[in-house]
């Protein structure tokens, strides 16, 4: 048995990498739906269908748990699949399986530490309010998942999302820093204009952006702290597996990489991030 990790492309490798470091003995199957990438500009129903197909493939490969290492899939499809598809699928399969997301662990990492600053509100009243910026795909921004989930937990945060329509596609294509840097700077400036000042914290709410976290770091003021999803997600998955011994993560340290797109060597950004060349098999 194994842990499945799903993304539209190479972005989820950032989460996979953190999972492998935390659970080195576990067996992993990574699936990149590169035939249909990027997801971020697609209609919601398409994202649900594609995410479900990805989960089915990973369960067919023997995975017990699938991690949606894709904010777009998690934001748009996770709840739907958990409520309307997974119970019947589990029954038919005859073994316990589950699908987990990365948004709640990210929000816990972003809001968990008590860290607030005094902000002057309307001249007179002073409130403790922290401003969180979220960079994401358009589909994640439209879902308002970060705003909704953070509002549920705390009133101490104001959340502003910045959709970045082209970024995941360009990262997937292995574009250079020289091409990506001005685009990142444009989005950082747009978010700051909308807020009226830089955010206190910034969430890279698309796993592809983690690959170029350095460019976001350079474009944001030093005082803005950056929330990294991979570590937060891997920690949450480890805790989850500890509480749920019915899911077997495997123990041979096997790592397979599958793609619905063109098999072979991944682009240089994936390699730079991973530290060694990565070859994908046909899914
Ligand atoms: N890496 C994905 C995310 O976290 C998807 C990007 C895309 O396919 O548009 O949202």
PDB file of C-alpha atoms and ligand atoms in Angstrom:
ATOM      1  CA  UNK A   1       0.000   0.000   0.000  1.00  0.00           C
ATOM      2  CA  UNK A   2       1.124   3.551  -0.574  1.00  0.00           C
ATOM      3  CA  UNK A   3       0.443   7.267  -0.252  1.00  0.00           C
ATOM      4  CA  UNK A   4      -0.825   8.946  -3.420  1.00  0.00           C
ATOM      5  CA  UNK A   5       0.045  12.560  -4.165  1.00  0.00           C
ATOM      6  CA  UNK A   6      -1.954  14.371  -6.838  1.00  0.00           C
ATOM      7  CA  UNK A   7      -1.501  17.643  -8.723  1.00  0.00           C
ATOM      8  CA  UNK A   8      -2.249  18.980 -12.175  1.00  0.00           C
ATOM      9  CA  UNK A   9       1.520  19.062 -12.765  1.00  0.00           C
ATOM     10  CA  UNK A  10       4.869  19.506 -11.057  1.00  0.00           C
ATOM     11  CA  UNK A  11       3.690  21.875  -8.269  1.00  0.00           C
ATOM     12  CA  UNK A  12       2.639  19.032  -5.975  1.00  0.00           C
ATOM     13  CA  UNK A  13       6.236  17.775  -6.013  1.00  0.00           C
ATOM     14  CA  UNK A  14       6.913  20.449  -3.384  1.00  0.00           C
ATOM     15  CA  UNK A  15       4.467  18.708  -1.026  1.00  0.00           C
ATOM     16  CA  UNK A  16       5.661  15.263  -2.094  1.00  0.00           C
ATOM     17  CA  UNK A  17       9.243  16.256  -1.266  1.00  0.00           C
ATOM     18  CA  UNK A  18       8.232  17.347   2.257  1.00  0.00           C
ATOM     19  CA  UNK A  19       6.238  14.134   2.724  1.00  0.00           C
ATOM     20  CA  UNK A  20       9.173  11.952   1.634  1.00  0.00           C
ATOM     21  CA  UNK A  21      11.447  13.726   4.106  1.00  0.00           C
ATOM     22  CA  UNK A  22       8.981  13.218   6.925  1.00  0.00           C
ATOM     23  CA  UNK A  23       7.994   9.621   6.023  1.00  0.00           C
ATOM     24  CA  UNK A  24      11.104   8.179   4.317  1.00  0.00           C
ATOM     25  CA  UNK A  25       9.983   4.557   4.676  1.00  0.00           C
ATOM     26  CA  UNK A  26       6.561   5.090   3.121  1.00  0.00           C
ATOM     27  CA  UNK A  27       5.789   4.154  -0.498  1.00  0.00           C
ATOM     28  CA  UNK A  28       4.644   7.028  -2.713  1.00  0.00           C
ATOM     29  CA  UNK A  29       2.897   7.283  -6.061  1.00  0.00           C
ATOM     30  CA  UNK A  30       2.892  10.813  -7.500  1.00  0.00           C
ATOM     31  CA  UNK A  31       0.408  11.572 -10.275  1.00  0.00           C
ATOM     32  CA  UNK A  32       0.654  14.707 -12.417  1.00  0.00           C
ATOM     33  CA  UNK A  33      -2.390  15.294 -14.636  1.00  0.00           C
ATOM     34  CA  UNK A  34      -0.264  17.120 -17.179  1.00  0.00           C
ATOM     35  CA  UNK A  35      -2.603  16.229 -20.056  1.00  0.00           C
ATOM     36  CA  UNK A  36      -5.112  18.609 -18.453  1.00  0.00           C
ATOM     37  CA  UNK A  37      -2.832  21.108 -16.722  1.00  0.00           C
ATOM     38  CA  UNK A  38      -3.333  23.888 -15.709  1.00  0.00           C
ATOM     39  CA  UNK A  39      -6.524  23.501 -13.686  1.00  0.00           C
ATOM     40  CA  UNK A  40      -6.671  27.074 -12.398  1.00  0.00           C
ATOM     41  CA  UNK A  41      -8.699  28.596 -15.248  1.00  0.00           C
ATOM     42  CA  UNK A  42     -11.111  25.656 -15.686  1.00  0.00           C
ATOM     43  CA  UNK A  43     -14.799  25.584 -14.699  1.00  0.00           C
ATOM     44  CA  UNK A  44     -15.528  24.021 -11.310  1.00  0.00           C
ATOM     45  CA  UNK A  45     -17.282  20.905 -12.613  1.00  0.00           C
ATOM     46  CA  UNK A  46     -14.313  20.062 -14.822  1.00  0.00           C
ATOM     47  CA  UNK A  47     -11.947  20.396 -11.863  1.00  0.00           C
ATOM     48  CA  UNK A  48     -14.175  18.042  -9.826  1.00  0.00           C
ATOM     49  CA  UNK A  49     -14.232  15.448 -12.643  1.00  0.00           C
ATOM     50  CA  UNK A  50     -10.481  15.590 -13.262  1.00  0.00           C
ATOM     51  CA  UNK A  51      -9.663  15.397  -9.552  1.00  0.00           C
ATOM     52  CA  UNK A  52     -11.921  12.402  -9.121  1.00  0.00           C
ATOM     53  CA  UNK A  53     -10.298  10.654 -12.106  1.00  0.00           C
ATOM     54  CA  UNK A  54      -6.858  11.336 -10.579  1.00  0.00           C
ATOM     55  CA  UNK A  55      -7.917   9.869  -7.233  1.00  0.00           C
ATOM     56  CA  UNK A  56      -9.355   6.786  -8.956  1.00  0.00           C
ATOM     57  CA  UNK A  57      -6.060   6.203 -10.780  1.00  0.00           C
ATOM     58  CA  UNK A  58      -4.089   6.495  -7.549  1.00  0.00           C
ATOM     59  CA  UNK A  59      -6.404   4.156  -5.645  1.00  0.00           C
ATOM     60  CA  UNK A  60      -6.104   1.699  -8.555  1.00  0.00           C
ATOM     61  CA  UNK A  61      -2.305   1.857  -8.018  1.00  0.00           C
ATOM     62  CA  UNK A  62      -2.848   0.600  -4.464  1.00  0.00           C
ATOM     63  CA  UNK A  63      -2.832   3.904  -2.563  1.00  0.00           C
ATOM     64  CA  UNK A  64      -4.735   3.989   0.727  1.00  0.00           C
ATOM     65  CA  UNK A  65      -4.682   7.763   1.079  1.00  0.00           C
ATOM     66  CA  UNK A  66      -4.499  10.412  -1.642  1.00  0.00           C
ATOM     67  CA  UNK A  67      -3.154  13.853  -0.797  1.00  0.00           C
ATOM     68  CA  UNK A  68      -4.464  16.600  -3.079  1.00  0.00           C
ATOM     69  CA  UNK A  69      -1.227  18.554  -3.399  1.00  0.00           C
ATOM     70  CA  UNK A  70      -3.110  21.099  -5.472  1.00  0.00           C
ATOM     71  CA  UNK A  71      -4.961  24.036  -3.950  1.00  0.00           C
ATOM     72  CA  UNK A  72      -7.262  24.304  -6.950  1.00  0.00           C
ATOM     73  CA  UNK A  73      -8.394  20.675  -6.657  1.00  0.00           C
ATOM     74  CA  UNK A  74      -8.653  20.900  -2.867  1.00  0.00           C
ATOM     75  CA  UNK A  75     -10.557  24.212  -2.931  1.00  0.00           C
ATOM     76  CA  UNK A  76     -13.044  23.222  -5.625  1.00  0.00           C
ATOM     77  CA  UNK A  77     -13.369  19.431  -5.422  1.00  0.00           C
ATOM     78  CA  UNK A  78     -12.344  18.027  -2.031  1.00  0.00           C
ATOM     79  CA  UNK A  79     -15.558  18.564  -0.088  1.00  0.00           C
ATOM     80  CA  UNK A  80     -17.709  17.441  -3.035  1.00  0.00           C
ATOM     81  CA  UNK A  81     -15.728  14.226  -3.457  1.00  0.00           C
ATOM     82  CA  UNK A  82     -15.714  13.480   0.269  1.00  0.00           C
ATOM     83  CA  UNK A  83     -19.460  13.973   0.495  1.00  0.00           C
ATOM     84  CA  UNK A  84     -20.839  12.593  -2.739  1.00  0.00           C
ATOM     85  CA  UNK A  85     -18.350  10.142  -4.220  1.00  0.00           C
ATOM     86  CA  UNK A  86     -15.974   8.692  -1.654  1.00  0.00           C
ATOM     87  CA  UNK A  87     -18.495   6.832   0.575  1.00  0.00           C
ATOM     88  CA  UNK A  88     -19.857   4.773  -2.378  1.00  0.00           C
ATOM     89  CA  UNK A  89     -16.391   4.296  -3.898  1.00  0.00           C
ATOM     90  CA  UNK A  90     -15.067   3.002  -0.582  1.00  0.00           C
ATOM     91  CA  UNK A  91     -17.967   0.562  -0.282  1.00  0.00           C
ATOM     92  CA  UNK A  92     -17.386  -0.792  -3.802  1.00  0.00           C
ATOM     93  CA  UNK A  93     -13.630  -1.050  -3.234  1.00  0.00           C
ATOM     94  CA  UNK A  94     -14.120  -2.917   0.041  1.00  0.00           C
ATOM     95  CA  UNK A  95     -11.176  -1.280   1.848  1.00  0.00           C
ATOM     96  CA  UNK A  96     -10.696   1.991   3.734  1.00  0.00           C
ATOM     97  CA  UNK A  97      -9.362   4.819   1.562  1.00  0.00           C
ATOM     98  CA  UNK A  98      -9.402   8.579   1.999  1.00  0.00           C
ATOM     99  CA  UNK A  99      -8.642  11.851   0.211  1.00  0.00           C
ATOM    100  CA  UNK A 100      -6.969  14.681   2.143  1.00  0.00           C
ATOM    101  CA  UNK A 101      -6.304  18.308   1.247  1.00  0.00           C
ATOM    102  CA  UNK A 102      -3.701  20.921   2.119  1.00  0.00           C
ATOM    103  CA  UNK A 103      -5.746  24.032   2.818  1.00  0.00           C
ATOM    104  CA  UNK A 104      -6.549  23.402   6.484  1.00  0.00           C
ATOM    105  CA  UNK A 105      -2.903  22.614   7.399  1.00  0.00           C
ATOM    106  CA  UNK A 106      -1.867  25.784   5.543  1.00  0.00           C
ATOM    107  CA  UNK A 107      -4.413  27.883   7.411  1.00  0.00           C
ATOM    108  CA  UNK A 108      -3.289  26.372  10.710  1.00  0.00           C
ATOM    109  CA  UNK A 109       0.292  27.325   9.897  1.00  0.00           C
ATOM    110  CA  UNK A 110      -0.772  30.804   8.801  1.00  0.00           C
ATOM    111  CA  UNK A 111      -2.990  31.633  11.760  1.00  0.00           C
ATOM    112  CA  UNK A 112      -1.759  29.371  14.559  1.00  0.00           C
ATOM    113  CA  UNK A 113       1.080  31.477  15.864  1.00  0.00           C
ATOM    114  CA  UNK A 114      -0.149  34.414  17.907  1.00  0.00           C
ATOM    115  CA  UNK A 115       1.454  37.219  16.044  1.00  0.00           C
ATOM    116  CA  UNK A 116      -0.480  40.406  15.483  1.00  0.00           C
ATOM    117  CA  UNK A 117       0.186  44.016  15.058  1.00  0.00           C
ATOM    118  CA  UNK A 118      -1.642  47.124  16.147  1.00  0.00           C
ATOM    119  CA  UNK A 119      -3.448  48.654  13.210  1.00  0.00           C
ATOM    120  CA  UNK A 120      -5.139  51.989  13.178  1.00  0.00           C
ATOM    121  CA  UNK A 121      -8.700  51.574  11.962  1.00  0.00           C
ATOM    122  CA  UNK A 122     -10.667  54.677  10.979  1.00  0.00           C
ATOM    123  CA  UNK A 123      -8.399  57.061  12.896  1.00  0.00           C
ATOM    124  CA  UNK A 124      -9.872  56.495  16.346  1.00  0.00           C
ATOM    125  CA  UNK A 125     -10.497  52.810  16.958  1.00  0.00           C
ATOM    126  CA  UNK A 126      -7.519  50.471  17.197  1.00  0.00           C
ATOM    127  CA  UNK A 127      -7.921  46.803  16.546  1.00  0.00           C
ATOM    128  CA  UNK A 128      -5.562  43.898  16.524  1.00  0.00           C
ATOM    129  CA  UNK A 129      -5.720  42.821  12.948  1.00  0.00           C
ATOM    130  CA  UNK A 130      -3.318  40.898  10.778  1.00  0.00           C
ATOM    131  CA  UNK A 131      -3.460  41.128   7.015  1.00  0.00           C
ATOM    132  CA  UNK A 132      -2.950  37.878   5.094  1.00  0.00           C
ATOM    133  CA  UNK A 133      -2.325  37.868   1.365  1.00  0.00           C
ATOM    134  CA  UNK A 134      -3.035  34.724  -0.661  1.00  0.00           C
ATOM    135  CA  UNK A 135      -1.500  34.200  -4.107  1.00  0.00           C
ATOM    136  CA  UNK A 136      -3.425  31.506  -5.986  1.00  0.00           C
ATOM    137  CA  UNK A 137      -4.960  30.362  -9.255  1.00  0.00           C
ATOM    138  CA  UNK A 138      -8.187  32.098 -10.367  1.00  0.00           C
ATOM    139  CA  UNK A 139     -10.278  28.993  -9.441  1.00  0.00           C
ATOM    140  CA  UNK A 140      -8.913  28.966  -5.880  1.00  0.00           C
ATOM    141  CA  UNK A 141      -9.454  32.727  -5.537  1.00  0.00           C
ATOM    142  CA  UNK A 142     -13.034  32.448  -6.864  1.00  0.00           C
ATOM    143  CA  UNK A 143     -13.801  29.663  -4.373  1.00  0.00           C
ATOM    144  CA  UNK A 144     -12.887  32.113  -1.546  1.00  0.00           C
ATOM    145  CA  UNK A 145     -11.836  29.023   0.437  1.00  0.00           C
ATOM    146  CA  UNK A 146      -9.078  30.852   2.328  1.00  0.00           C
ATOM    147  CA  UNK A 147     -11.336  33.785   3.231  1.00  0.00           C
ATOM    148  CA  UNK A 148     -14.158  31.463   4.378  1.00  0.00           C
ATOM    149  CA  UNK A 149     -12.019  29.029   6.360  1.00  0.00           C
ATOM    150  CA  UNK A 150      -9.953  31.751   8.049  1.00  0.00           C
ATOM    151  CA  UNK A 151     -13.087  33.771   8.935  1.00  0.00           C
ATOM    152  CA  UNK A 152     -14.551  30.650  10.572  1.00  0.00           C
ATOM    153  CA  UNK A 153     -11.526  30.327  12.827  1.00  0.00           C
ATOM    154  CA  UNK A 154     -10.641  33.861  13.791  1.00  0.00           C
ATOM    155  CA  UNK A 155     -11.667  37.486  13.457  1.00  0.00           C
ATOM    156  CA  UNK A 156      -8.091  38.608  13.896  1.00  0.00           C
ATOM    157  CA  UNK A 157      -7.275  38.296  10.192  1.00  0.00           C
ATOM    158  CA  UNK A 158      -8.221  40.174   7.065  1.00  0.00           C
ATOM    159  CA  UNK A 159      -7.652  38.027   3.965  1.00  0.00           C
ATOM    160  CA  UNK A 160      -6.944  39.386   0.481  1.00  0.00           C
ATOM    161  CA  UNK A 161      -6.533  37.038  -2.492  1.00  0.00           C
ATOM    162  CA  UNK A 162      -4.513  37.774  -5.601  1.00  0.00           C
ATOM    163  CA  UNK A 163      -5.323  35.492  -8.565  1.00  0.00           C
ATOM    164  CA  UNK A 164      -2.333  34.843 -10.824  1.00  0.00           C
ATOM    165  CA  UNK A 165      -3.828  33.462 -14.074  1.00  0.00           C
ATOM    166  CA  UNK A 166      -0.647  32.649 -16.023  1.00  0.00           C
ATOM    167  CA  UNK A 167       1.883  31.690 -13.392  1.00  0.00           C
ATOM    168  CA  UNK A 168       1.247  27.938 -12.884  1.00  0.00           C
ATOM    169  CA  UNK A 169       1.286  27.363 -16.649  1.00  0.00           C
ATOM    170  CA  UNK A 170       4.605  29.179 -17.063  1.00  0.00           C
ATOM    171  CA  UNK A 171       6.184  27.303 -14.138  1.00  0.00           C
ATOM    172  CA  UNK A 172       4.892  24.038 -15.586  1.00  0.00           C
ATOM    173  CA  UNK A 173       6.579  24.989 -18.873  1.00  0.00           C
ATOM    174  CA  UNK A 174       9.892  25.536 -17.046  1.00  0.00           C
ATOM    175  CA  UNK A 175      10.164  29.270 -17.788  1.00  0.00           C
ATOM    176  CA  UNK A 176      13.227  31.113 -16.515  1.00  0.00           C
ATOM    177  CA  UNK A 177      13.429  33.346 -13.435  1.00  0.00           C
ATOM    178  CA  UNK A 178      13.935  36.302 -15.807  1.00  0.00           C
ATOM    179  CA  UNK A 179      10.471  35.656 -17.295  1.00  0.00           C
ATOM    180  CA  UNK A 180       8.759  34.846 -14.005  1.00  0.00           C
ATOM    181  CA  UNK A 181      10.222  37.599 -11.785  1.00  0.00           C
ATOM    182  CA  UNK A 182       8.357  40.569 -13.382  1.00  0.00           C
ATOM    183  CA  UNK A 183       5.081  38.617 -13.283  1.00  0.00           C
ATOM    184  CA  UNK A 184       5.547  37.864  -9.582  1.00  0.00           C
ATOM    185  CA  UNK A 185       6.403  41.540  -8.963  1.00  0.00           C
ATOM    186  CA  UNK A 186       3.244  42.660 -10.781  1.00  0.00           C
ATOM    187  CA  UNK A 187       1.076  40.420  -8.593  1.00  0.00           C
ATOM    188  CA  UNK A 188       2.791  41.503  -5.388  1.00  0.00           C
ATOM    189  CA  UNK A 189       2.290  45.164  -6.358  1.00  0.00           C
ATOM    190  CA  UNK A 190      -1.372  44.557  -7.286  1.00  0.00           C
ATOM    191  CA  UNK A 191      -2.042  42.899  -3.921  1.00  0.00           C
ATOM    192  CA  UNK A 192      -0.304  45.703  -2.028  1.00  0.00           C
ATOM    193  CA  UNK A 193      -2.352  48.319  -3.925  1.00  0.00           C
ATOM    194  CA  UNK A 194      -5.587  46.525  -3.044  1.00  0.00           C
ATOM    195  CA  UNK A 195      -4.662  46.246   0.649  1.00  0.00           C
ATOM    196  CA  UNK A 196      -3.121  49.723   0.835  1.00  0.00           C
ATOM    197  CA  UNK A 197       0.094  48.339   2.328  1.00  0.00           C
ATOM    198  CA  UNK A 198       2.090  45.092   2.206  1.00  0.00           C
ATOM    199  CA  UNK A 199       0.502  42.011   3.836  1.00  0.00           C
ATOM    200  CA  UNK A 200       1.833  40.870   7.219  1.00  0.00           C
ATOM    201  CA  UNK A 201       1.871  37.298   5.985  1.00  0.00           C
ATOM    202  CA  UNK A 202       1.629  35.781   2.539  1.00  0.00           C
ATOM    203  CA  UNK A 203       0.388  32.310   1.646  1.00  0.00           C
ATOM    204  CA  UNK A 204       1.660  30.776  -1.584  1.00  0.00           C
ATOM    205  CA  UNK A 205      -1.741  29.181  -2.235  1.00  0.00           C
ATOM    206  CA  UNK A 206      -0.719  27.228  -5.335  1.00  0.00           C
ATOM    207  CA  UNK A 207       1.841  24.462  -5.005  1.00  0.00           C
ATOM    208  CA  UNK A 208       3.512  25.543  -8.251  1.00  0.00           C
ATOM    209  CA  UNK A 209       4.448  28.872  -6.635  1.00  0.00           C
ATOM    210  CA  UNK A 210       6.444  27.109  -3.936  1.00  0.00           C
ATOM    211  CA  UNK A 211       8.912  26.094  -6.672  1.00  0.00           C
ATOM    212  CA  UNK A 212       9.657  29.799  -7.177  1.00  0.00           C
ATOM    213  CA  UNK A 213       9.215  30.829  -3.522  1.00  0.00           C
ATOM    214  CA  UNK A 214      12.537  32.692  -3.820  1.00  0.00           C
ATOM    215  CA  UNK A 215      11.028  35.076  -6.391  1.00  0.00           C
ATOM    216  CA  UNK A 216       8.065  35.827  -4.090  1.00  0.00           C
ATOM    217  CA  UNK A 217      10.488  36.279  -1.184  1.00  0.00           C
ATOM    218  CA  UNK A 218      12.483  38.810  -3.207  1.00  0.00           C
ATOM    219  CA  UNK A 219       9.376  40.728  -4.348  1.00  0.00           C
ATOM    220  CA  UNK A 220       7.766  40.964  -0.894  1.00  0.00           C
ATOM    221  CA  UNK A 221       9.106  43.226   1.855  1.00  0.00           C
ATOM    222  CA  UNK A 222      11.273  41.422   4.425  1.00  0.00           C
ATOM    223  CA  UNK A 223       8.668  42.155   7.132  1.00  0.00           C
ATOM    224  CA  UNK A 224       6.099  39.990   5.301  1.00  0.00           C
ATOM    225  CA  UNK A 225       6.446  36.395   6.429  1.00  0.00           C
ATOM    226  CA  UNK A 226       5.907  33.662   3.884  1.00  0.00           C
ATOM    227  CA  UNK A 227       3.790  30.619   4.739  1.00  0.00           C
ATOM    228  CA  UNK A 228       5.058  27.394   3.197  1.00  0.00           C
ATOM    229  CA  UNK A 229       2.428  24.729   2.535  1.00  0.00           C
ATOM    230  CA  UNK A 230       4.633  21.657   1.994  1.00  0.00           C
ATOM    231  CA  UNK A 231       6.031  21.422   5.534  1.00  0.00           C
ATOM    232  CA  UNK A 232       2.676  22.219   7.144  1.00  0.00           C
ATOM    233  CA  UNK A 233       0.890  19.628   4.994  1.00  0.00           C
ATOM    234  CA  UNK A 234       3.467  16.887   5.550  1.00  0.00           C
ATOM    235  CA  UNK A 235       3.290  17.397   9.302  1.00  0.00           C
ATOM    236  CA  UNK A 236      -0.523  17.189   9.231  1.00  0.00           C
ATOM    237  CA  UNK A 237      -0.437  14.017   7.105  1.00  0.00           C
ATOM    238  CA  UNK A 238       2.016  12.351   9.495  1.00  0.00           C
ATOM    239  CA  UNK A 239      -0.252  13.176  12.454  1.00  0.00           C
ATOM    240  CA  UNK A 240      -3.281  11.929  10.511  1.00  0.00           C
ATOM    241  CA  UNK A 241      -1.630   8.583   9.684  1.00  0.00           C
ATOM    242  CA  UNK A 242      -0.631   8.224  13.340  1.00  0.00           C
ATOM    243  CA  UNK A 243      -4.293   8.576  14.327  1.00  0.00           C
ATOM    244  CA  UNK A 244      -5.532   6.255  11.540  1.00  0.00           C
ATOM    245  CA  UNK A 245      -3.678   2.929  11.502  1.00  0.00           C
ATOM    246  CA  UNK A 246      -6.320   1.572   9.084  1.00  0.00           C
ATOM    247  CA  UNK A 247      -4.414   3.379   6.290  1.00  0.00           C
ATOM    248  CA  UNK A 248      -1.150   1.668   5.387  1.00  0.00           C
ATOM    249  CA  UNK A 249       1.504   4.025   3.928  1.00  0.00           C
ATOM    250  CA  UNK A 250       3.793   1.118   2.951  1.00  0.00           C
ATOM    251  CA  UNK A 251       7.341   0.594   4.226  1.00  0.00           C
ATOM    252  CA  UNK A 252       9.664  -0.085   1.259  1.00  0.00           C
ATOM    253  CA  UNK A 253      10.494   3.551   0.422  1.00  0.00           C
ATOM    254  CA  UNK A 254       9.321   3.087  -3.194  1.00  0.00           C
ATOM    255  CA  UNK A 255       8.718   6.329  -5.161  1.00  0.00           C
ATOM    256  CA  UNK A 256       6.896   6.270  -8.480  1.00  0.00           C
ATOM    257  CA  UNK A 257       6.111   9.281 -10.647  1.00  0.00           C
ATOM    258  CA  UNK A 258       3.251   9.056 -13.133  1.00  0.00           C
ATOM    259  CA  UNK A 259       1.904  11.523 -15.675  1.00  0.00           C
ATOM    260  CA  UNK A 260      -1.145  11.624 -17.917  1.00  0.00           C
ATOM    261  CA  UNK A 261       0.975  13.802 -20.250  1.00  0.00           C
ATOM    262  CA  UNK A 262       4.241  13.047 -22.019  1.00  0.00           C
ATOM    263  CA  UNK A 263       6.375  10.612 -20.012  1.00  0.00           C
ATOM    264  CA  UNK A 264      10.092  11.252 -19.565  1.00  0.00           C
ATOM    265  CA  UNK A 265      12.362  13.768 -17.949  1.00  0.00           C
ATOM    266  CA  UNK A 266      10.700  16.734 -16.211  1.00  0.00           C
ATOM    267  CA  UNK A 267      11.724  20.324 -16.845  1.00  0.00           C
ATOM    268  CA  UNK A 268      14.638  22.088 -15.191  1.00  0.00           C
ATOM    269  CA  UNK A 269      12.511  23.847 -12.566  1.00  0.00           C
ATOM    270  CA  UNK A 270      11.348  20.481 -11.210  1.00  0.00           C
ATOM    271  CA  UNK A 271      14.936  19.228 -11.205  1.00  0.00           C
ATOM    272  CA  UNK A 272      16.303  22.379  -9.562  1.00  0.00           C
ATOM    273  CA  UNK A 273      13.707  22.064  -6.883  1.00  0.00           C
ATOM    274  CA  UNK A 274      14.102  18.324  -6.396  1.00  0.00           C
ATOM    275  CA  UNK A 275      17.892  18.305  -6.544  1.00  0.00           C
ATOM    276  CA  UNK A 276      18.101  15.505  -9.122  1.00  0.00           C
ATOM    277  CA  UNK A 277      16.520  14.691 -12.514  1.00  0.00           C
ATOM    278  CA  UNK A 278      13.001  13.284 -12.303  1.00  0.00           C
ATOM    279  CA  UNK A 279      11.619  10.861 -14.876  1.00  0.00           C
ATOM    280  CA  UNK A 280       7.866  10.267 -15.099  1.00  0.00           C
ATOM    281  CA  UNK A 281       6.167   7.088 -16.376  1.00  0.00           C
ATOM    282  CA  UNK A 282       2.962   7.115 -18.416  1.00  0.00           C
ATOM    283  CA  UNK A 283      -0.040   6.843 -16.098  1.00  0.00           C
TER     284      UNK A 283
HETATM  285  N1  LIG B   1      -0.587  23.436  -8.349  1.00  0.00           N
HETATM  286  C1  LIG B   1      -1.959  23.697  -8.394  1.00  0.00           C
HETATM  287  C2  LIG B   1      -2.489  24.489  -7.234  1.00  0.00           C
HETATM  288  O1  LIG B   1      -1.950  24.331  -6.148  1.00  0.00           O
HETATM  289  C3  LIG B   1      -2.656  23.863  -9.707  1.00  0.00           C
HETATM  290  C4  LIG B   1      -2.195  24.885 -10.649  1.00  0.00           C
HETATM  291  C5  LIG B   1      -2.996  24.771 -11.921  1.00  0.00           C
HETATM  292  O2  LIG B   1      -3.104  23.683 -12.449  1.00  0.00           O
HETATM  293  O3  LIG B   1      -3.539  25.800 -12.359  1.00  0.00           O
HETATM  294  O4  LIG B   1      -3.440  25.211  -7.350  1.00  0.00           O
END
